[in-house]
Short mmCIF file of C-alpha atoms in Angstrom, two decimals:
data_model
loop_
_atom_site.label_atom_id
_atom_site.label_comp_id
_atom_site.label_asym_id
_atom_site.label_seq_id
_atom_site.Cartn_x
_atom_site.Cartn_y
_atom_site.Cartn_z
CA MET A 345 131.01 100.69 84.23
CA LEU A 346 127.71 101.48 85.87
CA GLY A 347 124.16 100.21 85.42
CA ILE A 348 122.35 100.97 88.69
CA GLY A 349 119.52 103.40 87.95
CA ALA A 350 119.11 102.36 84.32
CA THR A 351 115.64 101.12 83.42
CA SER A 352 117.07 98.30 81.30
CA ASP A 353 120.35 96.89 79.99
CA ALA A 354 119.78 98.93 76.84
CA THR A 355 120.31 102.20 78.70
CA THR A 356 123.45 101.35 80.68
CA LEU A 357 126.73 103.09 79.95
CA ALA A 358 128.17 100.22 77.90
CA SER A 359 124.98 99.90 75.86
CA GLN A 360 124.80 103.64 75.21
CA LEU A 361 128.34 103.54 73.85
CA TRP A 362 127.75 100.48 71.69
CA ARG A 363 124.37 101.55 70.36
CA THR A 364 124.86 105.28 69.82
CA HIS A 365 128.01 107.09 70.85
CA ALA A 366 130.86 104.71 69.88
CA PRO A 367 129.24 102.02 67.69
CA SER A 368 132.29 100.96 65.68
CA GLY A 369 132.79 97.96 67.98
CA PRO A 370 131.06 96.13 70.85
CA TRP A 371 131.43 97.45 74.38
CA LEU A 372 131.46 94.90 77.20
CA ASN A 373 131.02 95.75 80.87
CA PHE A 374 133.59 94.22 83.24
CA GLY A 375 132.50 96.13 86.32
CA GLY A 376 130.28 95.07 89.18
CA ARG A 377 128.25 96.58 91.97
CA CYS A 378 130.44 97.92 94.78
CA TYR A 379 133.63 96.66 93.13
CA ASN A 380 136.93 98.30 93.94
CA SER A 381 139.88 98.39 91.53
CA THR A 382 141.16 95.00 92.74
CA GLN A 383 137.87 93.28 91.90
CA GLU A 384 137.56 95.07 88.55
CA LEU A 385 141.01 93.85 87.55
CA LEU A 386 140.28 90.29 88.72
CA LEU A 387 137.02 90.13 86.78
CA PHE A 388 138.74 91.17 83.57
CA THR A 389 141.70 88.83 84.17
CA LEU A 390 139.44 85.81 84.69
CA HIS A 391 137.63 86.43 81.39
CA ARG A 392 140.47 87.75 79.24
CA HIS A 393 140.90 84.38 77.52
CA LEU A 394 137.36 84.65 76.11
CA LEU A 395 138.00 87.95 74.37
CA PRO A 396 139.47 88.69 70.94
CA GLU A 397 142.19 91.29 70.39
CA ILE A 398 141.19 94.45 72.25
CA ASP A 399 141.33 97.93 70.75
CA GLU A 400 140.02 100.07 73.60
CA ILE A 401 139.71 99.78 77.39
CA VAL A 402 138.01 102.51 79.40
CA ILE A 403 138.05 102.22 83.18
CA PHE A 404 135.20 104.35 84.50
CA SER A 405 135.61 104.31 88.25
CA GLY A 406 136.98 106.07 91.33
CA LEU A 407 134.39 106.57 94.04
CA ASN A 408 134.41 103.03 95.40
CA ASP A 409 138.18 103.01 95.90
CA LEU A 410 138.00 106.24 97.86
CA THR A 411 135.04 104.97 99.89
CA VAL A 412 136.53 101.62 100.94
CA GLY A 413 139.86 103.37 101.45
CA ARG A 414 138.29 104.87 104.58
CA LEU A 415 137.79 101.46 106.18
CA PRO A 416 140.21 100.72 109.05
CA GLU A 417 143.78 99.53 108.48
CA TRP A 418 143.02 96.05 109.82
CA GLN A 419 140.59 95.54 106.93
CA GLN A 420 142.85 96.87 104.18
CA GLY A 421 145.34 94.01 103.76
CA ASP A 422 147.65 94.01 100.72
CA HIS A 423 144.93 94.68 98.16
CA GLY A 424 142.65 97.20 99.83
CA ALA A 425 139.38 96.74 101.67
CA PHE A 426 136.21 95.51 99.98
CA TRP A 427 132.56 96.33 100.40
CA PHE A 428 131.10 93.77 102.86
CA CYS A 429 134.56 92.40 103.67
CA GLY A 430 133.52 92.35 107.33
CA GLU A 431 131.25 89.37 106.64
CA TYR A 432 134.17 87.51 105.09
CA PHE A 433 136.45 88.25 108.05
CA ASP A 434 133.66 87.24 110.43
CA LYS A 435 133.24 83.81 108.82
CA MET A 436 137.00 83.25 108.74
CA GLN A 437 137.15 84.10 112.42
CA GLU A 438 134.42 81.52 113.13
CA LEU A 439 136.50 78.87 111.35
CA ARG A 440 139.59 79.78 113.34
CA GLU A 441 137.66 79.62 116.59
CA SER A 442 136.21 76.20 115.80
CA ASN A 443 139.71 74.88 115.05
CA ARG A 444 141.05 76.34 118.28
CA LYS A 445 138.44 74.79 120.56
CA ALA A 446 140.16 71.43 120.75
CA THR A 447 143.54 73.05 121.41
CA ALA A 448 142.07 75.34 124.03
CA LYS A 449 140.56 72.39 125.92
CA ILE A 450 143.87 70.56 125.95
CA LEU A 451 146.04 73.54 126.91
CA GLY A 452 143.47 75.43 128.94
CA ARG A 453 143.82 78.59 126.85
CA ARG A 454 141.17 81.11 125.93
CA HIS A 455 141.41 83.18 122.76
CA GLU A 456 139.76 86.57 122.64
CA ARG A 457 137.59 87.16 119.59
CA ARG A 458 139.06 89.77 117.27
CA GLN A 459 136.93 92.50 115.74
CA THR A 460 135.88 91.57 112.21
CA ILE A 461 133.14 94.01 111.20
CA SER A 462 133.91 97.71 111.29
CA THR A 463 131.52 100.47 112.30
CA HIS A 464 131.37 104.13 111.36
CA ALA A 465 133.44 104.85 114.46
CA ASP A 466 136.31 102.79 113.01
CA VAL A 467 136.74 104.59 109.69
CA ARG A 468 139.94 106.44 108.92
CA ARG A 469 139.64 110.20 109.40
CA ASP A 470 142.95 111.30 107.86
CA ILE A 471 141.54 112.04 104.41
CA PRO A 472 144.88 112.98 102.75
CA LYS A 473 146.19 109.52 103.68
CA VAL A 474 142.98 107.92 102.41
CA ILE A 475 143.41 109.76 99.09
CA ASP A 476 147.04 108.64 98.82
CA ALA A 477 146.18 105.01 99.59
CA ALA A 478 143.23 104.90 97.17
CA ALA A 479 145.24 106.53 94.38
CA ASP A 480 148.27 104.27 94.93
CA LEU A 481 146.12 101.13 94.80
CA THR A 482 144.30 102.32 91.68
CA LEU A 483 147.56 103.15 89.91
CA ARG A 484 149.09 99.82 90.87
CA HIS A 485 146.17 98.07 89.25
CA LEU A 486 146.31 100.35 86.22
CA ASP A 487 149.84 99.15 85.62
CA SER A 488 148.50 95.58 85.56
CA TRP A 489 145.68 96.65 83.21
CA ARG A 490 148.32 98.16 80.93
CA ARG A 491 150.24 94.90 80.78
CA LEU A 492 147.11 92.80 80.23
CA ALA A 493 145.67 95.07 77.57
CA GLY A 494 148.30 94.23 74.98
CA PRO A 495 150.42 96.50 72.77
CA ARG A 496 147.61 97.56 70.43
CA ALA A 497 144.97 98.46 72.99
CA ARG A 498 144.42 102.03 74.11
CA LEU A 499 143.85 102.30 77.87
CA SER A 500 142.03 105.23 79.50
CA TYR A 501 141.03 105.96 83.07
CA VAL A 502 137.95 108.14 83.62
CA LEU A 503 137.12 109.51 87.06
CA GLN A 504 133.37 109.11 87.27
CA PRO A 505 131.12 112.13 87.74
CA MET A 506 129.61 112.09 91.24
CA ALA A 507 126.79 114.45 92.17
CA LEU A 508 128.57 116.20 95.04
CA TRP A 509 131.90 116.37 93.22
CA MET A 510 130.21 117.89 90.20
CA ARG A 511 127.90 120.63 91.44
CA ASP A 512 126.51 122.32 94.53
CA ARG A 513 122.88 122.63 93.43
CA HIS A 514 120.93 119.69 92.08
CA ALA A 515 117.86 119.16 89.94
CA PRO A 516 114.63 119.16 92.01
CA GLN A 517 114.06 115.45 91.28
CA GLU A 518 117.59 114.62 92.41
CA GLN A 519 117.24 116.54 95.66
CA LEU A 520 113.98 114.73 96.43
CA LEU A 521 115.68 111.38 95.88
CA PHE A 522 118.74 112.32 97.94
CA ASP A 523 116.54 113.46 100.82
CA GLU A 524 114.44 110.29 100.70
CA ILE A 525 117.51 108.05 100.62
CA ASP A 526 118.86 109.87 103.67
CA ARG A 527 115.50 109.52 105.42
CA ILE A 528 115.22 105.75 105.00
CA SER A 529 118.90 104.92 105.54
CA LYS A 530 119.43 102.76 108.62
CA LEU A 531 123.13 103.62 108.84
CA GLY A 532 122.94 107.40 108.61
CA THR A 533 122.76 110.17 106.06
CA TRP A 534 125.21 110.48 103.20
CA GLU A 535 126.80 113.48 104.90
CA GLU A 536 127.30 111.50 108.11
CA LEU A 537 128.75 108.49 106.29
CA TYR A 538 130.67 109.94 103.36
CA GLY A 539 130.65 113.71 103.76
CA ASP A 540 134.40 113.92 104.33
CA ILE A 541 135.17 112.44 100.89
CA SER A 542 132.32 114.14 99.03
CA THR A 543 133.74 117.65 98.70
CA LYS A 544 135.07 119.14 95.50
CA GLU A 545 138.41 119.70 97.23
CA VAL A 546 138.79 115.99 97.95
CA ALA A 547 137.76 115.11 94.40
CA GLN A 548 140.33 117.51 93.00
CA ALA A 549 143.12 116.18 95.23
CA PHE A 550 142.25 112.59 94.28
CA SER A 551 142.04 113.55 90.62
CA GLU A 552 145.46 115.20 90.61
CA LYS A 553 147.06 112.13 92.21
CA LEU A 554 145.49 109.92 89.57
CA ARG A 555 146.40 112.29 86.74
CA ALA A 556 150.07 112.39 87.75
CA GLY A 557 150.23 108.62 88.12
CA CYS A 558 148.51 107.98 84.80
CA GLU A 559 150.96 110.29 83.07
CA LYS A 560 153.87 108.21 84.38
CA LEU A 561 152.17 105.02 83.16
CA ALA A 562 151.33 106.55 79.77
CA VAL A 563 147.62 105.95 80.47
CA ARG A 564 145.13 108.55 79.29
CA TYR A 565 143.31 110.24 82.15
CA VAL A 566 140.11 112.28 82.19
CA ASP A 567 138.18 113.71 85.13
CA LEU A 568 134.64 113.95 83.77
CA ASN A 569 133.26 115.91 86.74
CA PRO A 570 134.01 119.44 85.47
CA ILE A 571 133.28 118.47 81.86
CA VAL A 572 129.81 117.09 82.63
CA ALA A 573 129.16 119.99 85.02
CA ASP A 574 129.72 122.43 82.16
CA ALA A 575 127.29 120.52 79.94
CA VAL A 576 124.27 120.53 82.26
CA THR A 577 122.09 122.95 84.18
CA GLU A 578 120.27 122.62 87.49
CA LYS A 579 117.23 121.47 85.53
CA ASP A 580 118.96 118.36 84.15
CA TRP A 581 117.92 115.26 86.11
CA ILE A 582 120.86 112.91 85.66
CA TYR A 583 121.24 111.19 89.06
CA VAL A 584 119.08 108.59 90.84
CA ASP A 585 121.39 108.75 93.84
CA ARG A 586 124.64 110.58 94.42
CA ALA A 587 126.69 108.09 92.40
CA HIS A 588 124.40 106.52 89.78
CA TYR A 589 122.53 107.93 86.83
CA THR A 590 119.13 108.04 85.18
CA ASP A 591 118.72 106.83 81.60
CA HIS A 592 119.24 110.42 80.50
CA GLY A 593 122.31 110.61 82.72
CA TYR A 594 123.87 107.48 81.23
CA ASP A 595 123.21 108.76 77.73
CA LEU A 596 124.70 112.15 78.54
CA VAL A 597 127.79 110.74 80.27
CA ALA A 598 128.36 108.20 77.48
CA ARG A 599 128.16 110.94 74.83
CA ILE A 600 130.52 113.29 76.65
CA MET A 601 132.96 110.48 77.41
CA ALA A 602 132.99 109.34 73.78
CA GLU A 603 133.58 112.89 72.57
CA THR A 604 136.30 113.57 75.15
CA LEU A 605 138.20 110.33 74.51
CA GLY A 606 137.63 110.32 70.76
CA LEU A 607 135.75 107.02 70.78
CA SER A 608 134.02 106.08 67.55
#
């Protein structure tokens, strides 16, 4: 679940559910900034022993898996790439090099340093394959969620509303923020970095893959993008950036999600 953009913990998605839109039980957030589905599953697994019997699990996610799915194959491994994984690979490479120095002196060998941090030039451009890989990884982890949840828990996957997946025209305040973020970005504009996964066509293809997989796993699936789009106008300021919400946005998304999933 998301909290970036909220003015306090009280206005995050989990708090909006607990306080107003689904108050019959407490809602706890087991998400984290920039987490992919592997990290979300690990966080829940490591804390499962602290929780009582669970009635409801809602996984509100999607964009991060598609985003890191574009990182090059050599960063993907068995469990998908991670945000900032280049720093991890870089430090591991330093350790390997330090251990090789003694061997290199004895045998007279030189080892070339492998690339550890990817650049925009390294990202995968075959978007259908990126969609397949991101969906497959997400569904694999959903199967683990299903097993961890227990027989009485209801498990749902919600594809998060993202500004560019949801609508073509944005509230004036949103457009000002998007333009300013692009202006100050040191890496490039959103379109330059993520434009190829930000279209409605990509969102729909990703959504259909997830929907079909969730059906096989008997996991409820909802794509909130068209539902939220139908509930707002161009005057509704709900985004602080293209992925995260204002307080009003969190309240709106929490309400619509609770109504759609029948949360109480």
